mmCIF file of C-alpha atoms in Angstrom:
data_model
loop_
_atom_site.group_PDB
_atom_site.id
_atom_site.type_symbol
_atom_site.label_atom_id
_atom_site.label_comp_id
_atom_site.label_asym_id
_atom_site.label_seq_id
_atom_site.Cartn_x
_atom_site.Cartn_y
_atom_site.Cartn_z
ATOM 1 C CA ALA A 1 194.836 64.496 133.394
ATOM 2 C CA GLN A 2 192.002 64.921 135.781
ATOM 3 C CA SER A 3 189.173 67.198 134.600
ATOM 4 C CA VAL A 4 185.818 68.519 135.783
ATOM 5 C CA SER A 5 183.186 69.516 133.209
ATOM 6 C CA GLN A 6 180.281 71.771 133.811
ATOM 7 C CA HIS A 7 177.772 71.542 130.974
ATOM 8 C CA ASN A 8 176.371 75.052 130.887
ATOM 9 C CA HIS A 9 178.295 78.275 130.974
ATOM 10 C CA HIS A 10 175.259 80.419 131.419
ATOM 11 C CA VAL A 11 171.797 79.665 132.736
ATOM 12 C CA ILE A 12 168.902 82.122 132.913
ATOM 13 C CA LEU A 13 165.834 81.208 134.935
ATOM 14 C CA SER A 14 162.777 82.861 136.353
ATOM 15 C CA GLU A 15 162.121 82.883 140.071
ATOM 16 C CA ALA A 16 160.525 79.693 141.334
ATOM 17 C CA ALA A 17 161.858 77.662 138.437
ATOM 18 C CA SER A 18 163.704 74.479 139.240
ATOM 19 C CA LEU A 19 167.476 74.337 138.780
ATOM 20 C CA GLU A 20 169.855 71.608 137.758
ATOM 21 C CA LEU A 21 173.454 72.305 136.976
ATOM 22 C CA GLY A 22 175.480 69.428 135.492
ATOM 23 C CA CYS A 23 178.930 68.372 136.610
ATOM 24 C CA ASN A 24 181.006 65.433 135.497
ATOM 25 C CA TYR A 25 184.438 64.400 136.652
ATOM 26 C CA SER A 26 186.917 62.349 134.694
ATOM 27 C CA TYR A 27 188.280 59.682 137.022
ATOM 28 C CA GLY A 28 187.137 56.859 139.275
ATOM 29 C CA GLY A 29 188.356 55.702 142.566
ATOM 30 C CA THR A 30 187.935 57.547 145.785
ATOM 31 C CA VAL A 31 186.880 61.152 144.996
ATOM 32 C CA ASN A 32 185.604 64.014 147.081
ATOM 33 C CA LEU A 33 183.222 66.416 145.310
ATOM 34 C CA PHE A 34 182.262 69.977 146.078
ATOM 35 C CA TRP A 35 180.039 72.758 144.835
ATOM 36 C CA TYR A 36 181.130 76.285 145.499
ATOM 37 C CA VAL A 37 179.203 79.519 144.872
ATOM 38 C CA GLN A 38 180.490 82.981 144.208
ATOM 39 C CA TYR A 39 177.987 85.737 144.596
ATOM 40 C CA PRO A 40 178.731 89.001 142.756
ATOM 41 C CA GLY A 41 181.628 90.770 144.458
ATOM 42 C CA GLN A 42 182.096 88.102 147.057
ATOM 43 C CA HIS A 43 184.566 85.273 147.668
ATOM 44 C CA LEU A 44 183.950 81.635 146.953
ATOM 45 C CA GLN A 45 181.861 79.861 149.510
ATOM 46 C CA LEU A 46 181.239 76.144 150.005
ATOM 47 C CA LEU A 47 177.656 75.123 149.181
ATOM 48 C CA LEU A 48 177.965 71.439 149.884
ATOM 49 C CA LYS A 49 180.390 68.520 149.698
ATOM 50 C CA TYR A 50 180.339 64.780 149.286
ATOM 51 C CA PHE A 51 182.880 62.431 150.812
ATOM 52 C CA SER A 52 181.115 59.161 151.481
ATOM 53 C CA GLY A 53 177.807 57.708 152.591
ATOM 54 C CA ASP A 54 174.475 58.913 151.293
ATOM 55 C CA PRO A 55 174.962 60.035 147.672
ATOM 56 C CA LEU A 56 172.277 62.651 148.017
ATOM 57 C CA VAL A 57 173.915 65.589 149.848
ATOM 58 C CA LYS A 58 172.046 68.558 151.274
ATOM 59 C CA GLY A 59 173.722 71.890 151.432
ATOM 60 C CA ILE A 60 172.991 75.397 152.482
ATOM 61 C CA LYS A 61 170.173 77.592 151.055
ATOM 62 C CA GLY A 62 168.083 74.645 149.893
ATOM 63 C CA PHE A 63 170.692 73.247 147.490
ATOM 64 C CA GLU A 64 171.353 69.591 147.067
ATOM 65 C CA ALA A 65 173.549 67.423 144.920
ATOM 66 C CA GLU A 66 173.455 63.744 143.939
ATOM 67 C CA PHE A 67 176.619 61.704 143.452
ATOM 68 C CA ILE A 68 176.117 59.061 140.752
ATOM 69 C CA LYS A 69 179.255 57.043 140.633
ATOM 70 C CA SER A 70 178.269 55.059 137.505
ATOM 71 C CA LYS A 71 177.845 58.366 135.583
ATOM 72 C CA PHE A 72 180.839 60.182 137.154
ATOM 73 C CA SER A 73 178.366 62.944 137.865
ATOM 74 C CA PHE A 74 177.591 65.290 140.779
ATOM 75 C CA ASN A 75 174.730 67.526 139.629
ATOM 76 C CA LEU A 76 173.484 70.436 141.703
ATOM 77 C CA ARG A 77 169.819 70.937 142.165
ATOM 78 C CA LYS A 78 167.362 73.348 143.812
ATOM 79 C CA PRO A 79 163.602 72.888 143.430
ATOM 80 C CA SER A 80 162.704 76.620 143.376
ATOM 81 C CA VAL A 81 165.321 79.337 142.736
ATOM 82 C CA GLN A 82 165.236 82.881 144.052
ATOM 83 C CA TRP A 83 166.595 86.083 142.628
ATOM 84 C CA SER A 84 169.295 85.951 145.381
ATOM 85 C CA ASP A 85 170.661 82.724 143.866
ATOM 86 C CA THR A 86 172.125 84.782 141.019
ATOM 87 C CA ALA A 87 175.813 83.850 141.152
ATOM 88 C CA GLU A 88 178.532 81.770 139.558
ATOM 89 C CA TYR A 89 178.616 78.081 140.569
ATOM 90 C CA PHE A 90 181.759 75.892 140.537
ATOM 91 C CA CYS A 91 181.959 72.152 140.775
ATOM 92 C CA ALA A 92 185.216 70.750 142.046
ATOM 93 C CA ALA A 93 186.736 67.328 142.611
ATOM 94 C CA LYS A 94 189.598 66.035 144.735
ATOM 95 C CA HIS A 95 191.001 62.572 144.024
ATOM 96 C CA ASN A 96 193.111 60.685 146.454
ATOM 97 C CA ASN A 97 195.805 60.173 143.771
ATOM 98 C CA ALA A 98 196.066 63.971 143.453
ATOM 99 C CA GLY A 99 197.043 64.711 146.938
ATOM 100 C CA ASN A 100 195.051 67.716 148.211
ATOM 101 C CA MET A 101 194.775 69.456 144.884
ATOM 102 C CA LEU A 102 191.254 70.521 143.877
ATOM 103 C CA THR A 103 190.285 70.532 140.198
ATOM 104 C CA PHE A 104 187.532 72.984 139.220
ATOM 105 C CA GLY A 105 185.053 73.035 136.452
ATOM 106 C CA GLY A 106 184.731 76.067 134.233
ATOM 107 C CA GLY A 107 181.849 77.511 136.274
ATOM 108 C CA THR A 108 178.192 78.205 135.442
ATOM 109 C CA ARG A 109 176.828 81.699 135.709
ATOM 110 C CA LEU A 110 173.231 81.593 136.889
ATOM 111 C CA MET A 111 170.945 84.623 136.441
ATOM 112 C CA VAL A 112 167.551 84.499 138.116
ATOM 113 C CA LYS A 113 165.042 86.952 136.767
ATOM 114 C CA PRO A 114 162.704 88.485 139.364
ATOM 115 C CA ASP B 1 185.575 80.867 161.233
ATOM 116 C CA VAL B 2 188.504 80.324 158.992
ATOM 117 C CA LYS B 3 189.884 83.491 157.639
ATOM 118 C CA VAL B 4 192.032 83.699 154.500
ATOM 119 C CA THR B 5 193.225 87.201 153.920
ATOM 120 C CA GLN B 6 194.708 88.529 150.706
ATOM 121 C CA SER B 7 196.586 91.769 151.276
ATOM 122 C CA SER B 8 195.646 93.511 148.020
ATOM 123 C CA ARG B 9 192.190 93.508 146.439
ATOM 124 C CA TYR B 10 193.062 95.591 143.377
ATOM 125 C CA LEU B 11 196.414 96.113 141.771
ATOM 126 C CA VAL B 12 197.515 97.747 138.485
ATOM 127 C CA LYS B 13 201.060 96.908 137.340
ATOM 128 C CA ARG B 14 203.141 97.613 134.289
ATOM 129 C CA THR B 15 204.502 94.930 131.974
ATOM 130 C CA GLY B 16 207.840 93.668 133.293
ATOM 131 C CA GLU B 17 207.250 94.635 136.908
ATOM 132 C CA LYS B 18 207.739 92.203 139.701
ATOM 133 C CA VAL B 19 204.513 91.601 141.518
ATOM 134 C CA PHE B 20 203.938 90.074 144.946
ATOM 135 C CA LEU B 21 200.594 88.781 146.104
ATOM 136 C CA GLU B 22 200.374 87.973 149.783
ATOM 137 C CA CYS B 23 198.016 85.608 151.541
ATOM 138 C CA VAL B 24 197.631 84.848 155.302
ATOM 139 C CA GLN B 25 195.506 82.217 156.976
ATOM 140 C CA ASP B 26 194.660 82.100 160.591
ATOM 141 C CA MET B 27 193.667 78.475 161.164
ATOM 142 C CA ASP B 28 197.052 76.748 161.243
ATOM 143 C CA HIS B 29 196.302 74.956 157.931
ATOM 144 C CA GLU B 30 199.049 72.869 156.448
ATOM 145 C CA ASN B 31 197.901 73.336 152.798
ATOM 146 C CA MET B 32 197.803 76.579 150.909
ATOM 147 C CA PHE B 33 197.013 77.220 147.290
ATOM 148 C CA TRP B 34 197.110 79.851 144.630
ATOM 149 C CA TYR B 35 194.524 79.787 141.836
ATOM 150 C CA ARG B 36 193.703 82.174 139.018
ATOM 151 C CA GLN B 37 190.143 82.678 137.912
ATOM 152 C CA ASP B 38 189.288 83.586 134.334
ATOM 153 C CA PRO B 39 185.864 83.717 132.651
ATOM 154 C CA GLY B 40 184.883 80.345 131.165
ATOM 155 C CA LEU B 41 188.032 78.643 132.455
ATOM 156 C CA GLY B 42 186.932 78.316 136.129
ATOM 157 C CA LEU B 43 189.752 78.216 138.702
ATOM 158 C CA ARG B 44 193.103 76.904 137.626
ATOM 159 C CA LEU B 45 195.744 75.874 140.168
ATOM 160 C CA ILE B 46 199.056 77.744 139.892
ATOM 161 C CA TYR B 47 200.902 76.410 142.892
ATOM 162 C CA PHE B 48 200.223 74.456 146.017
ATOM 163 C CA SER B 49 202.188 74.157 149.327
ATOM 164 C CA TYR B 50 201.658 71.396 151.841
ATOM 165 C CA ASP B 51 204.148 72.588 154.421
ATOM 166 C CA VAL B 52 206.635 75.406 155.098
ATOM 167 C CA LYS B 53 209.181 75.715 152.310
ATOM 168 C CA MET B 54 207.382 72.892 150.332
ATOM 169 C CA LYS B 55 205.658 73.510 147.034
ATOM 170 C CA GLU B 56 204.182 71.725 144.137
ATOM 171 C CA LYS B 57 203.383 72.945 140.672
ATOM 172 C CA GLY B 58 199.808 73.129 139.688
ATOM 173 C CA ASP B 59 198.311 73.176 136.260
ATOM 174 C CA ILE B 60 199.712 76.575 135.074
ATOM 175 C CA PRO B 61 202.876 77.407 136.990
ATOM 176 C CA GLU B 62 204.703 79.091 134.109
ATOM 177 C CA GLY B 63 205.540 82.731 134.867
ATOM 178 C CA TYR B 64 204.853 82.355 138.557
ATOM 179 C CA SER B 65 206.807 81.349 141.639
ATOM 180 C CA VAL B 66 205.754 81.011 145.310
ATOM 181 C CA SER B 67 207.257 81.350 148.710
ATOM 182 C CA ARG B 68 206.175 79.760 151.967
ATOM 183 C CA GLU B 69 208.573 80.761 154.748
ATOM 184 C CA LYS B 70 205.993 80.612 157.553
ATOM 185 C CA LYS B 71 203.024 78.299 157.873
ATOM 186 C CA GLU B 72 200.380 81.026 157.841
ATOM 187 C CA ARG B 73 201.761 82.894 154.830
ATOM 188 C CA PHE B 74 201.882 81.957 151.199
ATOM 189 C CA SER B 75 203.153 84.444 148.588
ATOM 190 C CA LEU B 76 202.667 84.375 144.853
ATOM 191 C CA ILE B 77 205.318 86.146 142.761
ATOM 192 C CA LEU B 78 205.162 87.249 139.223
ATOM 193 C CA GLU B 79 208.785 87.783 138.300
ATOM 194 C CA SER B 80 208.059 89.848 135.194
ATOM 195 C CA ALA B 81 204.364 90.626 134.775
ATOM 196 C CA SER B 82 202.783 90.190 131.360
ATOM 197 C CA THR B 83 199.365 91.274 130.090
ATOM 198 C CA ASN B 84 198.192 87.714 129.882
ATOM 199 C CA GLN B 85 198.580 87.498 133.643
ATOM 200 C CA THR B 86 195.729 89.998 134.086
ATOM 201 C CA SER B 87 193.277 88.030 136.142
ATOM 202 C CA MET B 88 191.664 87.378 139.488
ATOM 203 C CA TYR B 89 193.971 85.574 141.855
ATOM 204 C CA LEU B 90 192.593 83.458 144.618
ATOM 205 C CA CYS B 91 194.341 82.161 147.677
ATOM 206 C CA ALA B 92 193.037 79.184 149.586
ATOM 207 C CA SER B 93 193.931 76.982 152.530
ATOM 208 C CA SER B 94 192.966 73.642 154.034
ATOM 209 C CA LEU B 95 194.020 71.120 156.684
ATOM 210 C CA GLY B 96 196.597 68.598 155.499
ATOM 211 C CA GLY B 97 196.256 64.916 154.948
ATOM 212 C CA TRP B 98 193.339 62.895 153.574
ATOM 213 C CA THR B 99 190.496 61.916 155.850
ATOM 214 C CA ASN B 100 187.129 60.332 155.313
ATOM 215 C CA SER B 101 185.443 63.543 156.285
ATOM 216 C CA GLY B 102 187.521 65.442 153.847
ATOM 217 C CA ASN B 103 189.284 68.769 154.146
ATOM 218 C CA THR B 104 187.322 71.714 152.964
ATOM 219 C CA ILE B 105 189.222 74.400 151.104
ATOM 220 C CA TYR B 106 188.593 77.925 152.220
ATOM 221 C CA PHE B 107 189.181 80.842 149.880
ATOM 222 C CA GLY B 108 190.192 84.451 150.318
ATOM 223 C CA GLU B 109 188.300 87.274 148.609
ATOM 224 C CA GLY B 110 190.594 87.462 145.673
ATOM 225 C CA SER B 111 193.079 89.924 144.219
ATOM 226 C CA TRP B 112 192.225 91.593 140.922
ATOM 227 C CA LEU B 113 195.487 92.186 138.954
ATOM 228 C CA THR B 114 195.637 94.249 135.870
ATOM 229 C CA VAL B 115 198.857 94.341 133.909
ATOM 230 C CA VAL B 116 199.127 97.186 131.473
#
């Protein structure tokens, strides 16, 4: 079965620290990858997505992610976090053999201390 | 902007009750989804619909059914609610098909269901 793994369930950082959240997916072939964010009390929002082309994807709010096919990874990064980045982050993958079904990782709760 | 609207934000139901969660999208999307979100488990797909009256089981369909009589509306039904179905339920929609640019999935705000 397809799976998406997020390495850390909880991350606590101070403001201005650099962030990297790990994400690995279990299958090869054509895959679309996503990072979603859920701020407290709000709905899931798309941060960024990768479909093809440049493996380094820029998203909103200064986030980026790098698709490394050989490692089946799609890690999310931000050079300098802010208190407002406190949220839960979800990695997700969609494989062309799975129709349009999205498989999510377990989520990573990020807390940024002011 | 795509809007996915879930009719109820917070519900409290008793064990054994039948529960309906309604979802409407306004962008003529072919695909609609129901997920549940639980701490540490992320989002798990319950059911998926790719057209009116068409449905596919997701990862955890047991105890649930769905209905898609109109393209814009996708209902999740708990025939006999149980306490282990206490969760946040998320509806989502996307365009159909598979394209190189991909089809982003848009989420509703979620419905918190507590079964007592």
